CSV table of C-alpha atoms in Angstrom, one decimal:
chain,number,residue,atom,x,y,z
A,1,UNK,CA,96.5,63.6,78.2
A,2,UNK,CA,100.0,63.5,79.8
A,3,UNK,CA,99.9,64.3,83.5
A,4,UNK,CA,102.7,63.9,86.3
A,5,UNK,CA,102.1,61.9,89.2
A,6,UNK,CA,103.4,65.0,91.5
A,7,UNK,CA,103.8,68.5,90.6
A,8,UNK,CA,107.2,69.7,90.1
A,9,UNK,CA,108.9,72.9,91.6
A,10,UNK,CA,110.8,73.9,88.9
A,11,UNK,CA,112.1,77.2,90.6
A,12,UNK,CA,110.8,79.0,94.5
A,13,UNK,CA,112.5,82.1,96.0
A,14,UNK,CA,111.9,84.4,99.0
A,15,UNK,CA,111.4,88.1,98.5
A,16,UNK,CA,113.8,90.6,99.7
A,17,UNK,CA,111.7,90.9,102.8
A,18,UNK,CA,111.5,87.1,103.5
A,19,UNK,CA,107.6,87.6,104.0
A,20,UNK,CA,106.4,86.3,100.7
A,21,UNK,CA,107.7,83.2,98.0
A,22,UNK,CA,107.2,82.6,94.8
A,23,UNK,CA,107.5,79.4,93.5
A,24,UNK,CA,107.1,78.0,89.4
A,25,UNK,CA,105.3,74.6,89.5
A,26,UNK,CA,104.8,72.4,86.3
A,27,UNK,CA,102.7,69.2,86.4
A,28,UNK,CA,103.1,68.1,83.0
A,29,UNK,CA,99.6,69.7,81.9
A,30,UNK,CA,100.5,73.3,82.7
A,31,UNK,CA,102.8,75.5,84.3
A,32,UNK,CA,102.1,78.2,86.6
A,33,UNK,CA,103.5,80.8,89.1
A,34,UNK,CA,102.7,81.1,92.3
A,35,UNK,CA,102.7,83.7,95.3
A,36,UNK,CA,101.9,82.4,99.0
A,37,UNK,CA,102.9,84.2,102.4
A,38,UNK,CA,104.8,83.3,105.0
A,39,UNK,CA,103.7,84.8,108.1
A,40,UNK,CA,100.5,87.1,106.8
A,41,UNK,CA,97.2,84.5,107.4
A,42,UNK,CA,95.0,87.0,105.6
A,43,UNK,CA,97.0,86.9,102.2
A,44,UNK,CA,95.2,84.7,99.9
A,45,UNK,CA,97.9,82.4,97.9
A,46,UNK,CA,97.9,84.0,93.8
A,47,UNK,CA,98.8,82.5,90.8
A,48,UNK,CA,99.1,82.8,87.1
A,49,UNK,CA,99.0,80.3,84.1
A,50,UNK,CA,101.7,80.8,82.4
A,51,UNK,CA,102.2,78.2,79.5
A,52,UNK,CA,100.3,74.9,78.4
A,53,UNK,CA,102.8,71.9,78.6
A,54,UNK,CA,100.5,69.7,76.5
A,55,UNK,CA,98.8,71.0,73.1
A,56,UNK,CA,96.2,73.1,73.6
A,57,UNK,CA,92.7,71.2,73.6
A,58,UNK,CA,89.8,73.0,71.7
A,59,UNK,CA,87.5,73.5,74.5
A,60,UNK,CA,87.8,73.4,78.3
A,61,UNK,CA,84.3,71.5,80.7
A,62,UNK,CA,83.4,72.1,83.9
A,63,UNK,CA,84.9,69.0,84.8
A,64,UNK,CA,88.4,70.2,83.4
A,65,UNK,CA,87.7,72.9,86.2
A,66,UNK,CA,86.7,70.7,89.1
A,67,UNK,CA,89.3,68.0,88.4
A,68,UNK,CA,91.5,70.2,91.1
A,69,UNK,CA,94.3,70.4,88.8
A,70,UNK,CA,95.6,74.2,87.7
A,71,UNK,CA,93.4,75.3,84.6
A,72,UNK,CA,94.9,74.8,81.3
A,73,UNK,CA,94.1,77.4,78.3
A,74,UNK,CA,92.5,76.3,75.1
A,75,UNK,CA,93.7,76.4,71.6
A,76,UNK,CA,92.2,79.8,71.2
A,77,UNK,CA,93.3,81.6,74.3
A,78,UNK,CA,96.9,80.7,73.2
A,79,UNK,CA,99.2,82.1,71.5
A,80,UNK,CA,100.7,79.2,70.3
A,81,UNK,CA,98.5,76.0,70.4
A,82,UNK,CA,101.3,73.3,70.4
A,83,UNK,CA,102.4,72.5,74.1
A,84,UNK,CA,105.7,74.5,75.6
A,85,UNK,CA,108.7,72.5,76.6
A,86,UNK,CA,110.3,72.0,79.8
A,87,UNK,CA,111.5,74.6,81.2
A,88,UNK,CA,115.6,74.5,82.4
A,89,UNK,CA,115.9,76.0,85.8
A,90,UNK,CA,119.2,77.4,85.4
A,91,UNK,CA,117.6,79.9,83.1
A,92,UNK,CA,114.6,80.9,85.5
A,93,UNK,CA,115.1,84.2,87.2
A,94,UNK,CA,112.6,86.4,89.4
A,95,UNK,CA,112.2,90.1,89.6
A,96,UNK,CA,110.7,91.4,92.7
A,97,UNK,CA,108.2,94.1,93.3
A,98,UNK,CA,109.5,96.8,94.8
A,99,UNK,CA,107.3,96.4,97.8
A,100,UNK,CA,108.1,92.5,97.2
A,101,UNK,CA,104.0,91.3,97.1
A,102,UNK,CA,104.6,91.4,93.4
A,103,UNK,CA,107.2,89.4,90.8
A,104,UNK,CA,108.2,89.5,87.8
A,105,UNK,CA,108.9,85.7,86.0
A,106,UNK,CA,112.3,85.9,83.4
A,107,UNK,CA,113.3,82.8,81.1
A,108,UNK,CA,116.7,83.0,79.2
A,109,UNK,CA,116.4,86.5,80.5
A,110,UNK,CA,113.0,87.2,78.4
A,111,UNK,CA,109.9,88.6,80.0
A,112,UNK,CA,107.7,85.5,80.5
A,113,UNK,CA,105.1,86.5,83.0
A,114,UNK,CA,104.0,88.8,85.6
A,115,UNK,CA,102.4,88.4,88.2
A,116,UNK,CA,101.4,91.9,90.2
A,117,UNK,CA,100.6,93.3,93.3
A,118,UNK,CA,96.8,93.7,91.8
A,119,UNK,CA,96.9,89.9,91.6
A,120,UNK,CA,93.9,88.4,93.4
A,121,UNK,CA,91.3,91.8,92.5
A,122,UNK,CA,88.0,90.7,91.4
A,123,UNK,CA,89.1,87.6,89.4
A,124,UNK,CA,92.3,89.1,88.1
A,125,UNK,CA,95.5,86.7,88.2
A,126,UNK,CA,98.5,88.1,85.9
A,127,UNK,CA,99.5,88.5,82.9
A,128,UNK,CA,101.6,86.0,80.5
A,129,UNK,CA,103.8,86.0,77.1
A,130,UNK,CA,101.7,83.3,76.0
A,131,UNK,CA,98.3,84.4,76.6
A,132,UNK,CA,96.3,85.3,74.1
A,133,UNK,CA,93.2,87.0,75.0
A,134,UNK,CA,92.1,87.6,78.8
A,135,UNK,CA,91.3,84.1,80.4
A,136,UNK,CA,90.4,82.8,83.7
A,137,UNK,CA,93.8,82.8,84.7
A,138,UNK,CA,96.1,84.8,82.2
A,139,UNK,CA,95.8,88.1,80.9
A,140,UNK,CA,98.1,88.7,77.5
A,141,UNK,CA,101.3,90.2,78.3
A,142,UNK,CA,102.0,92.3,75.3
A,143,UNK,CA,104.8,94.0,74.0
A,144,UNK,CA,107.0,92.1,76.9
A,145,UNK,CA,110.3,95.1,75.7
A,146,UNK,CA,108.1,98.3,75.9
A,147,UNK,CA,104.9,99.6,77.8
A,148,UNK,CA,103.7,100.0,81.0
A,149,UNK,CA,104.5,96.6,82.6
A,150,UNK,CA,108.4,96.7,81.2
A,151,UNK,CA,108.6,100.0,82.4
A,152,UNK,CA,107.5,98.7,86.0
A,153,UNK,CA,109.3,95.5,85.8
A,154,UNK,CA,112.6,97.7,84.8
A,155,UNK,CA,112.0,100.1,88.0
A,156,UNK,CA,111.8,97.4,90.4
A,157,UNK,CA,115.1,96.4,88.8
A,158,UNK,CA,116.8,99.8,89.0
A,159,UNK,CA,115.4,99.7,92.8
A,160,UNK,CA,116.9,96.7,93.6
A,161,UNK,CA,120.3,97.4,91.9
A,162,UNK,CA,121.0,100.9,93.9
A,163,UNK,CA,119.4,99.4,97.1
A,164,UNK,CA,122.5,96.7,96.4
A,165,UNK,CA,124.8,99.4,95.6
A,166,UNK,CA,128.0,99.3,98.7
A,167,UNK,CA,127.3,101.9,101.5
A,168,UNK,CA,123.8,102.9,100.3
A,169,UNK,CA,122.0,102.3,103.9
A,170,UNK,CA,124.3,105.0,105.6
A,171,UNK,CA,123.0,107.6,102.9
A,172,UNK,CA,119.2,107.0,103.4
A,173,UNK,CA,120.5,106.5,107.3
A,174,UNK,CA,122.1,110.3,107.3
A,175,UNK,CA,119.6,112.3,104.9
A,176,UNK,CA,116.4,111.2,107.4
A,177,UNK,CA,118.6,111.9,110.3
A,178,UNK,CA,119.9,115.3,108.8
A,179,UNK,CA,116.1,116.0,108.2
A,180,UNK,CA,115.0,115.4,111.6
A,181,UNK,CA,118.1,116.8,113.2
A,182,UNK,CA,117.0,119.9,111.2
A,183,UNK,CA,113.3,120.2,113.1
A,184,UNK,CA,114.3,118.5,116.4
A,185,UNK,CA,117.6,119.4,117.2
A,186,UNK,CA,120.2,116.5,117.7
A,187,UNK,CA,119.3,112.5,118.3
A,188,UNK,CA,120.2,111.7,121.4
A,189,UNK,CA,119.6,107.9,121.3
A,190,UNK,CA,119.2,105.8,118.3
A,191,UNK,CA,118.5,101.8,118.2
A,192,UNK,CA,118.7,99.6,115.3
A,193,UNK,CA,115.5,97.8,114.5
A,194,UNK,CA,115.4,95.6,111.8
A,195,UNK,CA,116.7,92.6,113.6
A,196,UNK,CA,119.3,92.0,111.1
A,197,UNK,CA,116.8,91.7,108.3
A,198,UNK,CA,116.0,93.5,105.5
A,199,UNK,CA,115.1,96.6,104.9
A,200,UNK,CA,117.2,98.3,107.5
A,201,UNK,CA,115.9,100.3,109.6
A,202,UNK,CA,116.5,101.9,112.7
A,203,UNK,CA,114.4,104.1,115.4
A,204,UNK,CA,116.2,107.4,116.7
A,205,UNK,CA,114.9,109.7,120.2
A,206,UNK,CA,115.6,113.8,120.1
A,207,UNK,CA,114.4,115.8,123.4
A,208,UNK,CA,114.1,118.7,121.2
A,209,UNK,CA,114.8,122.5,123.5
A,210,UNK,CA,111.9,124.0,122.3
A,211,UNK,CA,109.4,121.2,123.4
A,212,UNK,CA,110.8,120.6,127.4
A,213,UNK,CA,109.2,117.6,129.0
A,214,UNK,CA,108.9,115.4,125.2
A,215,UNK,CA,110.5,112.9,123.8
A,216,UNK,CA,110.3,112.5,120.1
A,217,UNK,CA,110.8,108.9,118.8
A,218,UNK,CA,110.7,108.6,115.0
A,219,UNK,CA,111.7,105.7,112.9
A,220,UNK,CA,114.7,106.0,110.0
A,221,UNK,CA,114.6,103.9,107.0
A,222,UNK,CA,110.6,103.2,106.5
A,223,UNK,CA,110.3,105.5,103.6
A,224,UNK,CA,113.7,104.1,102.0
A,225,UNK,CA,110.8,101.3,99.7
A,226,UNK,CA,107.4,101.8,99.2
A,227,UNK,CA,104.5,100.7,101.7
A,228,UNK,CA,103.3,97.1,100.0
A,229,UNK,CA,99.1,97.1,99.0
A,230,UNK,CA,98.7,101.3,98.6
A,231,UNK,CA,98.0,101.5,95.3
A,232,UNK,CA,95.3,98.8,95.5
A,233,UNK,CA,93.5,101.9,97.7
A,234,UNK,CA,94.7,105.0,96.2
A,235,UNK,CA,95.1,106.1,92.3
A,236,UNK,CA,98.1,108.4,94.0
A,237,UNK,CA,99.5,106.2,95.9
A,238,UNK,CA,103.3,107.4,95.2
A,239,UNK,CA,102.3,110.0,97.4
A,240,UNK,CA,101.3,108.2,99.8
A,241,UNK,CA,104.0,105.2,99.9
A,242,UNK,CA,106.8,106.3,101.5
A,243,UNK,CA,106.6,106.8,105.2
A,244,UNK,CA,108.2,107.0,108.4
A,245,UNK,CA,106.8,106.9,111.9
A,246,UNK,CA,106.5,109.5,114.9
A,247,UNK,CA,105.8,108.9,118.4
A,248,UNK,CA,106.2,112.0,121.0
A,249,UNK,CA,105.1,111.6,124.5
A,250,UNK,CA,105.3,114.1,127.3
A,251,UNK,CA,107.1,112.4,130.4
A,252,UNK,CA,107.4,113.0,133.5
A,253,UNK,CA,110.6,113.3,136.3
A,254,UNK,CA,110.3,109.7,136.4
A,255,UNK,CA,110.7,108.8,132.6
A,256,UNK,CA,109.6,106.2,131.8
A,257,UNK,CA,109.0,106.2,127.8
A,258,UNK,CA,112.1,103.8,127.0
A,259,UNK,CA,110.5,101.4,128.4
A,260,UNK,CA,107.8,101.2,125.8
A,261,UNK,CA,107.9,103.5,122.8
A,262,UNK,CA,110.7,102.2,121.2
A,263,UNK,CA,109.4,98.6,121.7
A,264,UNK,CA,106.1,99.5,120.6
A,265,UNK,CA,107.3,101.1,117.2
A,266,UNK,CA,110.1,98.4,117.4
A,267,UNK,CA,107.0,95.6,117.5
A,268,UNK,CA,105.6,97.2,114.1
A,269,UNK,CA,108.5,99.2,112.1
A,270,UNK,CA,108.7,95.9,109.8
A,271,UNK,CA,105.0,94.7,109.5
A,272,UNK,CA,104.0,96.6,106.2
A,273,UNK,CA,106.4,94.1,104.3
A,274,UNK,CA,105.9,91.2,106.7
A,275,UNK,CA,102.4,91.1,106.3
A,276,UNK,CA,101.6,93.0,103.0
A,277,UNK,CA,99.7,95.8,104.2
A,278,UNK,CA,100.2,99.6,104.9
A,279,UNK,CA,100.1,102.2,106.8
A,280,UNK,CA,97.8,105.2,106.2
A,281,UNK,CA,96.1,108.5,107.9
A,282,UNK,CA,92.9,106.9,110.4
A,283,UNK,CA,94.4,103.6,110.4
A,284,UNK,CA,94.7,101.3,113.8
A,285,UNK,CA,97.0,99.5,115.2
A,286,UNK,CA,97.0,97.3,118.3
A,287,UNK,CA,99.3,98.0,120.9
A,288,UNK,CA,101.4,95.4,122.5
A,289,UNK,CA,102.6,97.8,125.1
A,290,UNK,CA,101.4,99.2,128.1
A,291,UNK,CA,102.0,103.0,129.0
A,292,UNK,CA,102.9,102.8,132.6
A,293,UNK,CA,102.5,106.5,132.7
A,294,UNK,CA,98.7,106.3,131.8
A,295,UNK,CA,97.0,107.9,134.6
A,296,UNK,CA,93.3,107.5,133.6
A,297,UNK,CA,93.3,105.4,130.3
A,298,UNK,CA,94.1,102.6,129.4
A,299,UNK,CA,96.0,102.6,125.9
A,300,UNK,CA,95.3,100.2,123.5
A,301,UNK,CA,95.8,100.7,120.2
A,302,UNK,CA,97.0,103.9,118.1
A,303,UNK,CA,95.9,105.5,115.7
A,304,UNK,CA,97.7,107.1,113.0
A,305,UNK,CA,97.8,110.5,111.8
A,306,UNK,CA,99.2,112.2,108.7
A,307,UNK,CA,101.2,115.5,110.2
A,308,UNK,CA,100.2,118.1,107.9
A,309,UNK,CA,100.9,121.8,107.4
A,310,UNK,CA,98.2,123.1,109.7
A,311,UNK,CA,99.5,125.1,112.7
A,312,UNK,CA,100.5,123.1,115.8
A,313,UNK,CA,102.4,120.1,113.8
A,314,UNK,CA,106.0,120.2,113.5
A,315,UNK,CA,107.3,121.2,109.8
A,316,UNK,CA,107.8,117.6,108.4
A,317,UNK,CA,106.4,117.7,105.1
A,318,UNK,CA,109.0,119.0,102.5
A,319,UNK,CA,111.2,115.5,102.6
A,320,UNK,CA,111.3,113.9,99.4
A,321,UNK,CA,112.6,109.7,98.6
A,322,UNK,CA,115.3,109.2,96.6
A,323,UNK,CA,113.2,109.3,93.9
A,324,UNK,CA,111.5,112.4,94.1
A,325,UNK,CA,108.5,111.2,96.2
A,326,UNK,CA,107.1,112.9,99.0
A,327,UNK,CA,107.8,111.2,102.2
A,328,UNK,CA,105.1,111.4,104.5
A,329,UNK,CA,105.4,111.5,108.8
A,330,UNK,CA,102.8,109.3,110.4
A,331,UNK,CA,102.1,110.4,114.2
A,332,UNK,CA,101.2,107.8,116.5
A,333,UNK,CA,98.3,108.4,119.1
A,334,UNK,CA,97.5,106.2,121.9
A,335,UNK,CA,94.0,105.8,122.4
A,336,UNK,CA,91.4,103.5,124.2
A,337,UNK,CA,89.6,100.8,123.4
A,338,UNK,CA,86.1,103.0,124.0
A,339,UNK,CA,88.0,105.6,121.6
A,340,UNK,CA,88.7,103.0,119.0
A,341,UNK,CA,85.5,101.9,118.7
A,342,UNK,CA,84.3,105.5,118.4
A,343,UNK,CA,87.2,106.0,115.6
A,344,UNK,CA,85.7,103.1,113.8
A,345,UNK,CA,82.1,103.7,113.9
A,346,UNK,CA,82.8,107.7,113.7
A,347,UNK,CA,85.6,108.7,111.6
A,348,UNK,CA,89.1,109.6,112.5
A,349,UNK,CA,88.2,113.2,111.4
A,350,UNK,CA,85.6,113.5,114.5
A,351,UNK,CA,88.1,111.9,117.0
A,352,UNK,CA,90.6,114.3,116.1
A,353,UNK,CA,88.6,117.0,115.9
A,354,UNK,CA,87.8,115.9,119.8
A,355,UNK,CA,91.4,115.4,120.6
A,356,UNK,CA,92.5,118.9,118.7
A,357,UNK,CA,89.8,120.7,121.3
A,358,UNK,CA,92.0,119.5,124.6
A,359,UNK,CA,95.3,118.3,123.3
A,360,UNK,CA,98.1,118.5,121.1
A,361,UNK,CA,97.7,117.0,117.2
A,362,UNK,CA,100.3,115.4,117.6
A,363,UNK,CA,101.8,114.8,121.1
A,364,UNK,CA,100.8,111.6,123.2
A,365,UNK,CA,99.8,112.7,126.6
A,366,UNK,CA,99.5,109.8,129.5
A,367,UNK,CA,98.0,112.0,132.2
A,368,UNK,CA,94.9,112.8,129.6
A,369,UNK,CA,91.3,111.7,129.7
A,370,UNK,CA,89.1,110.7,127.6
A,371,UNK,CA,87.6,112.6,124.7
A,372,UNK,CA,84.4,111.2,124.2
């Protein structure tokens, strides 16, 4: 059985988001794709088979499996038994997710593999054009022109291709700031956040007339690509992948909320894509920053909250993606670390409900005390 000495990286790229790579590795056996991150230490490296290089053997041992080499299919999980030849890297091409934890494997501009953001779920690894029935580490691919995955695959492309389009970041820049200007009254600060990287992004600060003594920090350009890892939690999850931040604080004469809110959302505004994971209603985040307002808490984490309808929230819950998707606005709250254990062994609902009693929904208070 021909093997090489050394596997060989046939193709590797980066995602849009320089968080995760993908990388197509043939060892003369087999060839497979890979995903591993970069920065996330939680994200479990994925991969799918995607063609036998040698002919397909009847039958597969356990000590095929334990070998440590990548799995090769047998004759019958194949569509074709005789091996594949080499594949020419000038004709290999990648398609990124839209929330780049997925891709999308093209040869000579044909549909060879896929492997998805669902990669890694109980056993699942991807799907390939040579698969035959569902194996240890390929699922069949199907029709790879029409159905569901073509269909995905081709959005992801449109995405990509009107996110590349000339002057498109000022659009998505000016409809969110339009939209806030519209509830808040006009920015009167705004601060680029994205460090030069993609997506751009930037935070923005209203002191709107009809809330003195507030700040309203929000972030612009969040909900321009969907949250990574949502719809491995939530059958909806277009509704719920498209976001943008909020932090309001009441300040005092002595103002000090520069010094740490836009730091604080600055600190985070890029970890959904960094690190594959989202942000949703009850989640927690660490903070990095310290209030120095805080008069009897200490602050250290915050907890998000979806702003709703219900009276007391500001009305931020008719903007729509350039796709037609709601857009939703995540408040941040400041909390302690005594509340944060009470959020996790609790609920969110009962800590808000306790927060609701004595202070806004929505707006952080540093003078406040505990609710619990």
């Amino acid at each position: 059985m021909n093997q090489t000495a050394e596997p060989n990286i046939l193709y590797q790229e980066a995602n849009p988001y320089g968080s995760l790579t993908a990388f197509l590795e043939d060892d003369g056996r087999t060839v497979y794709l890979y995903l591993q991150a970069e920065e996330s230490p939680d994200f479990a490296i994925k991969s799918v088979w995607v063609c036998n290089r040698i002919d397909a053997p009847k039958t597969r041992t356990d000590a095929d499996l334990r070998s440590g080499l990548a799995p090769f299919l047998t004759e019958e999980e194949v569509t074709d038994p005789k091996g594949q030849p080499e594949f020419d890297p000038k004709e290999i091409h990648f398609i990124w997710s839209e929330e780049g934890n997925g891709v999308s494997l093209f040869y000579k501009e044909e549909l060879i593999a896929y492997l998805p953001p669902w990669s890694g779920i109980k056993g699942f690894h991807g799907y390939s054009k040579f698969a035959k029935a569902d194996t240890i580490t390929a699922y069949p691919l199907g029709n790879t022109e029409f159905g569901v995955i073509p269909d995905r695959i081709n959005q992801d492309r449109s995405f990509w291709e009107y996110r590349s389009t000339k002057g498109i970041w000022k659009n998505i820049q000016e409809s969110r700031l339009a939209y806030l200007e519209y509830v808040f009254g006009k920015h009167d600060k705004y601060w680029s956040a994205d460090g030069g990287k993609y997506p751009q992004l930037g935070i923005v600060r209203f002191a709107p007339k009809n809330m003195p003594g507030v700040y309203v920090y929000s972030t612009i350009g969040m909900s321009a690509q969907n949250l990574p890892s949502v719809e491995l939690y939530r059958k909806d999850y277009e509704n719920y992948a498209r976001v943008e931040l909020i932090c309001a604080v009441k300040v005092s004469d002595e103002d000090r909320s520069e010094s740490w809110v836009p730091h604080q959302i600055g600190e985070i505004i890029r970890y959904p894509w960094v690190m594959s994971k989202w942000f949703g209603h009850g989640h927690s985040i660490a903070m990095s920053r310290r209030d120095p307002e805080a008069l009897y808490l200490s602050f250290s984490s915050l907890v998000i909250r979806e702003i709703g309808k219900e009276e007391g929230f500001p009305e931020l819950t008719d903007l729509k993606s350039e796709r037609g998707n709601p857009i939703k606005f995540l408040a941040l709250i400041p909390v302690s670390e005594e509340e944060r254990v009470f959020i996790e062994e609790k609920g969110a609902e009962e800590f808000f409900s306790l927060l609701d009693s004595t202070q806004s929904k929505w707006i952080h208070n540093p003078e406040r005390q505990s609710t619990i």
